Each structure stands twice: as C-alpha cells, then as structure tokens.
Short mmCIF file of C-alpha atoms in Angstrom, two decimals:
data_model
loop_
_atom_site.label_atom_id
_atom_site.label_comp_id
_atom_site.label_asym_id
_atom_site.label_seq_id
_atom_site.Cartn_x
_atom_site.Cartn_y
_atom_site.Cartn_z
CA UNK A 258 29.01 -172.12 205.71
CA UNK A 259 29.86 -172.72 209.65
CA UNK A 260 33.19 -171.86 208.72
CA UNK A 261 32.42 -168.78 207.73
CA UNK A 262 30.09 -168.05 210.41
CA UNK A 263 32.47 -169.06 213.40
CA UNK A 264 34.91 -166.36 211.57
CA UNK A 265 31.95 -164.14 211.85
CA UNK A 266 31.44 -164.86 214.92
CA UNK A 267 35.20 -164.58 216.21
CA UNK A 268 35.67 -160.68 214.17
CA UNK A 269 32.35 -159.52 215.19
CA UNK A 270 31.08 -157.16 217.71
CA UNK A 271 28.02 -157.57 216.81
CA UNK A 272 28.00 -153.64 215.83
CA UNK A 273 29.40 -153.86 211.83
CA UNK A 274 28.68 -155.39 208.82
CA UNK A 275 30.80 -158.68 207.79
CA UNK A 276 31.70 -159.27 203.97
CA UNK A 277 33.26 -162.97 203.38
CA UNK A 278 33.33 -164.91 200.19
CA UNK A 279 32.73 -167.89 199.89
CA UNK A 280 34.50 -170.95 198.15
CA UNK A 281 32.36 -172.75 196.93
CA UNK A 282 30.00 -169.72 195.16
CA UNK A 283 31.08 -168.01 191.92
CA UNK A 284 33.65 -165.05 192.03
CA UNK A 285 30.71 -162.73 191.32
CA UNK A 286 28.42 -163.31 194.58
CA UNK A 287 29.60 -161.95 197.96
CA UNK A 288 27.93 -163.38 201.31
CA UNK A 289 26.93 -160.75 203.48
CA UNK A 290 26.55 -161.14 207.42
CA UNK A 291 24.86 -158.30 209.30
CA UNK A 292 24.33 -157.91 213.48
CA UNK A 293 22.26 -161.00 213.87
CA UNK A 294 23.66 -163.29 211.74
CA UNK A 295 21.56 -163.38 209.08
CA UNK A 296 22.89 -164.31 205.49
CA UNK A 297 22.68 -162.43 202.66
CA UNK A 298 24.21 -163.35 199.02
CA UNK A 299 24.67 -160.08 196.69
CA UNK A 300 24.91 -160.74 193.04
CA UNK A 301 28.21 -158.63 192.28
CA UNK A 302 28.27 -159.34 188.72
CA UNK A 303 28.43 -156.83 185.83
CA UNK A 304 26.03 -156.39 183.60
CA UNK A 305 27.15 -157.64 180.59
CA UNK A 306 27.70 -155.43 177.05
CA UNK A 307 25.04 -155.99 174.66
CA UNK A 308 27.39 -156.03 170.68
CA UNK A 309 26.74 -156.86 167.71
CA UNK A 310 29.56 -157.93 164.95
CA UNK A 311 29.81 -156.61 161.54
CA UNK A 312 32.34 -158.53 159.00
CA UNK A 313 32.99 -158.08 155.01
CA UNK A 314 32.99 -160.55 152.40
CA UNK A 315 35.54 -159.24 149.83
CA UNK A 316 35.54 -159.65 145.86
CA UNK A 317 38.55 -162.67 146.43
CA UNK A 318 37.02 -163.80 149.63
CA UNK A 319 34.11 -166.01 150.67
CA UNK A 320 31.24 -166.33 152.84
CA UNK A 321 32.49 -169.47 155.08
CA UNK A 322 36.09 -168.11 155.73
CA UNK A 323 34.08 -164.70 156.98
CA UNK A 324 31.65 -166.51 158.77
CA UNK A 325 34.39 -168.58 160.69
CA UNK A 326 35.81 -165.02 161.23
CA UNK A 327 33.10 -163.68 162.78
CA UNK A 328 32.47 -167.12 165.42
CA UNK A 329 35.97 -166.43 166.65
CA UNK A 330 34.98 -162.45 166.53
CA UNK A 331 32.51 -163.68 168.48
CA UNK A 332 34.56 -165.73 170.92
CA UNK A 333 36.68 -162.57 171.80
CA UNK A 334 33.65 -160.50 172.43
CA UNK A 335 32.63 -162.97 175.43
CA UNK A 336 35.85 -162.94 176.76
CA UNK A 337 35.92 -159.41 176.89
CA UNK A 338 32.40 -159.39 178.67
CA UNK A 339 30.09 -159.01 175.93
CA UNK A 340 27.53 -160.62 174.07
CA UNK A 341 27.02 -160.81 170.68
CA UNK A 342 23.46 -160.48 169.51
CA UNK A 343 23.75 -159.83 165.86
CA UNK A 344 25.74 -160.55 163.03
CA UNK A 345 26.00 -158.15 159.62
CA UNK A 346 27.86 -159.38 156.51
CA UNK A 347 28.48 -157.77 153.30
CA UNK A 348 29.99 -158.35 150.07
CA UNK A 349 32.11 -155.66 148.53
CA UNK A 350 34.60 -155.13 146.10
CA UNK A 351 36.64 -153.16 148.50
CA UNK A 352 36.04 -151.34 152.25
CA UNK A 353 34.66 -147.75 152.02
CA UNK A 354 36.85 -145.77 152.52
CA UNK A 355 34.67 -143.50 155.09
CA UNK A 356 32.26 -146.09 156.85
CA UNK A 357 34.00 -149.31 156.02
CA UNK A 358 30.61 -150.69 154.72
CA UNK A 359 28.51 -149.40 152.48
CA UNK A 360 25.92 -146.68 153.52
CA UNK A 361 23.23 -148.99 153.30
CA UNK A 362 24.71 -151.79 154.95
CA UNK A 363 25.63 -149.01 157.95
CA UNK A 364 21.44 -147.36 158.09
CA UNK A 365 21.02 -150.95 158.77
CA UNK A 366 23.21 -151.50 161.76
CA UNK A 367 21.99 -148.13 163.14
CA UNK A 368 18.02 -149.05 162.91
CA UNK A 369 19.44 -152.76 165.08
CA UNK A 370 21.08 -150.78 167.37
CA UNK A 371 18.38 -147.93 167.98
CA UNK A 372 15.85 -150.68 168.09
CA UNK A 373 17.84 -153.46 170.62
CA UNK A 374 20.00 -151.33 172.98
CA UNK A 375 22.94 -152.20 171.54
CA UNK A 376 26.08 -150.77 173.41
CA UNK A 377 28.47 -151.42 171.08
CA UNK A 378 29.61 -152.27 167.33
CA UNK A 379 32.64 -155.04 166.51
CA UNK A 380 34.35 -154.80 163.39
CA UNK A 381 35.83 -157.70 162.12
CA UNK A 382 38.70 -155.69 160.41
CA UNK A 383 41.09 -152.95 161.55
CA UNK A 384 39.26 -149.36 161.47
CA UNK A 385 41.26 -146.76 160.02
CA UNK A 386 40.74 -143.23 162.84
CA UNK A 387 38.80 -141.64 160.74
CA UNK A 388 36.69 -144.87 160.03
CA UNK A 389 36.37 -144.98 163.80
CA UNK A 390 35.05 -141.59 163.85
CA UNK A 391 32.40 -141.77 160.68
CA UNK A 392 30.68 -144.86 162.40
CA UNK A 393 30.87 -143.92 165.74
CA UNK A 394 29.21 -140.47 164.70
CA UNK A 395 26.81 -142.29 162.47
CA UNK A 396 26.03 -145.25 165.18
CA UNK A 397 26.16 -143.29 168.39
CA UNK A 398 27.59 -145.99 170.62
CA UNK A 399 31.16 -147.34 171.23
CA UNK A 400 32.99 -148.98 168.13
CA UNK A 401 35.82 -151.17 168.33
CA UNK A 402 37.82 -152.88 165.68
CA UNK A 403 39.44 -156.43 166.36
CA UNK A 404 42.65 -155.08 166.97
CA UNK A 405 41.29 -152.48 170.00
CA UNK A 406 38.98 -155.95 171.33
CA UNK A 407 42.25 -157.94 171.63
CA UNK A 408 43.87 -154.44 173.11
CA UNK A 409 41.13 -154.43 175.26
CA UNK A 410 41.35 -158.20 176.70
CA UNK A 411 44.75 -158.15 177.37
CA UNK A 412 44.35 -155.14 179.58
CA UNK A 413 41.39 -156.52 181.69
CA UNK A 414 43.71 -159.38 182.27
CA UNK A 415 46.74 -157.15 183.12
CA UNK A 416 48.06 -157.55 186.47
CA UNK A 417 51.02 -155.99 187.29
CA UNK A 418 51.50 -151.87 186.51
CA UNK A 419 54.31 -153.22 183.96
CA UNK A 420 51.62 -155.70 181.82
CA UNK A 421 49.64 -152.51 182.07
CA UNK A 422 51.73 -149.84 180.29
CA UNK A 423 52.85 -152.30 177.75
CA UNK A 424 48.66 -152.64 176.61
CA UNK A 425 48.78 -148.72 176.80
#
C-alpha cells in the first residue's frame, strides 16, 4: 500500500484521478486514488452467467457415464464464466431430431429457465443448426452445445490476433 501511494504521490497533481492495481488483491478489484488520497477498491468483476446443463441417457448408454459427462460439462461451464445451477437428464432411444430432447423434457427446461433467470442452456452433445434454432426459439435464451463451450474457452483465452482467427 505505501508503495502505491508514494507512486501516487510522485504522478499526481493533485488535479486527476489515479488507477493502480494492486499485487496482492485479485485481478478483478482495481484501487482507486482520487485528489486527497483517499482509497477506494472497485469490484471489476463480471457478473457471472447463470446455465443450466441438459445431457441424454441413450438406449446403450447409462446413467453414471452421463452423469460423469455432465460434472466435466460442468467443469467447462466455470471455466468459461458460468455457473451451473441445474442439471436435466433423459433417457431416449435416440435424440429428436428437432429439439434434441423430447418435448416434454424441453417445457421443462423452459418453465426452470422462465422461473430462475437462467441465461443460458448447455448441451451435453453436439446440436445440429437447426437443433440450435428449435431450442433457442423454444427457450428464448442463448444455447450452446459442448463443441461451441470449448470454441468459446479457447477464444477467451486467445491472445495473439493469430490464436484468434484460428477459434474463428
């Protein structure tokens, strides 16, 4: 701290505002120095994506190898700055062809995510476009397969313009 007041102290002219980070706080909070010296910590961090998962349990598959699925589903959501709240599984024969779950099965996840807030909707398997679109209509929030979620962690973490048009 009287480190980064003596820099402060040394740029100021007493007549503009001072931003400086400091070490020893979290990459989300900024400490803010005004005229007088007074401190001020602003919490910088984004609000995070409320999401809930949605996974199948096929006629050859079964409920354990989904579930363990979904937890690592549910690992890549955090990364990517969401949490999950909720969890929907279902046993088919095969996907539907139009909503990937049954219709049932998808009234359900739209009553959760009227009722909760919910931002957006992770499907454990890859959405066809049209799948996408059904849902999405259906849903009315943002709908992402794990394919797009993976898509969409490596291009948060892309750094150079390169990294970046190979995600594109």
């Amino acid at each position: 701290m009287f480190f980064l007041k003596k820099v402060c102290e040394s740029l100021c002219n007493k007549s503009a505002l001072i931003c400086a980070k400091k070490k020893t706080m979290d990459k989300y909070r900024k400490v803010v120095y005004n005229k007088e010296m007074n401190v001020h910590v602003i919490d910088t961090q984004p609000e995070q994506e409320i999401t809930v998962l949605v996974g199948l349990v096929l006629r050859r598959g079964n409920r354990e190898e989904t579930l363990s699925h979904l937890e690592e589903l549910a690992f890549l959501a955090e990364t990517a700055g969401a949490k999950p709240v909720e969890v929907f599984v279902q046993r088919l024969i095969k996907p539907n062809p139009a909503t990937f779950v049954g219709k049932g099965m998808l009234d359900n996840i739209k009553e959760y995510v009227d009722e909760n807030g919910v931002h957006s909707v992770i499907f454990d398997e890859e959405l066809s476009p049209s799948q996408l679109r059904n849902i999405e209509r259906k849903l009315g929030c943002k709908i992402l397969d794990r394919t797009n979620l993976i898509l969409d962690i490596f291009a948060k973490r892309a750094r150079t313009a390169h990294a970046r048009i190979q995600v594109e």
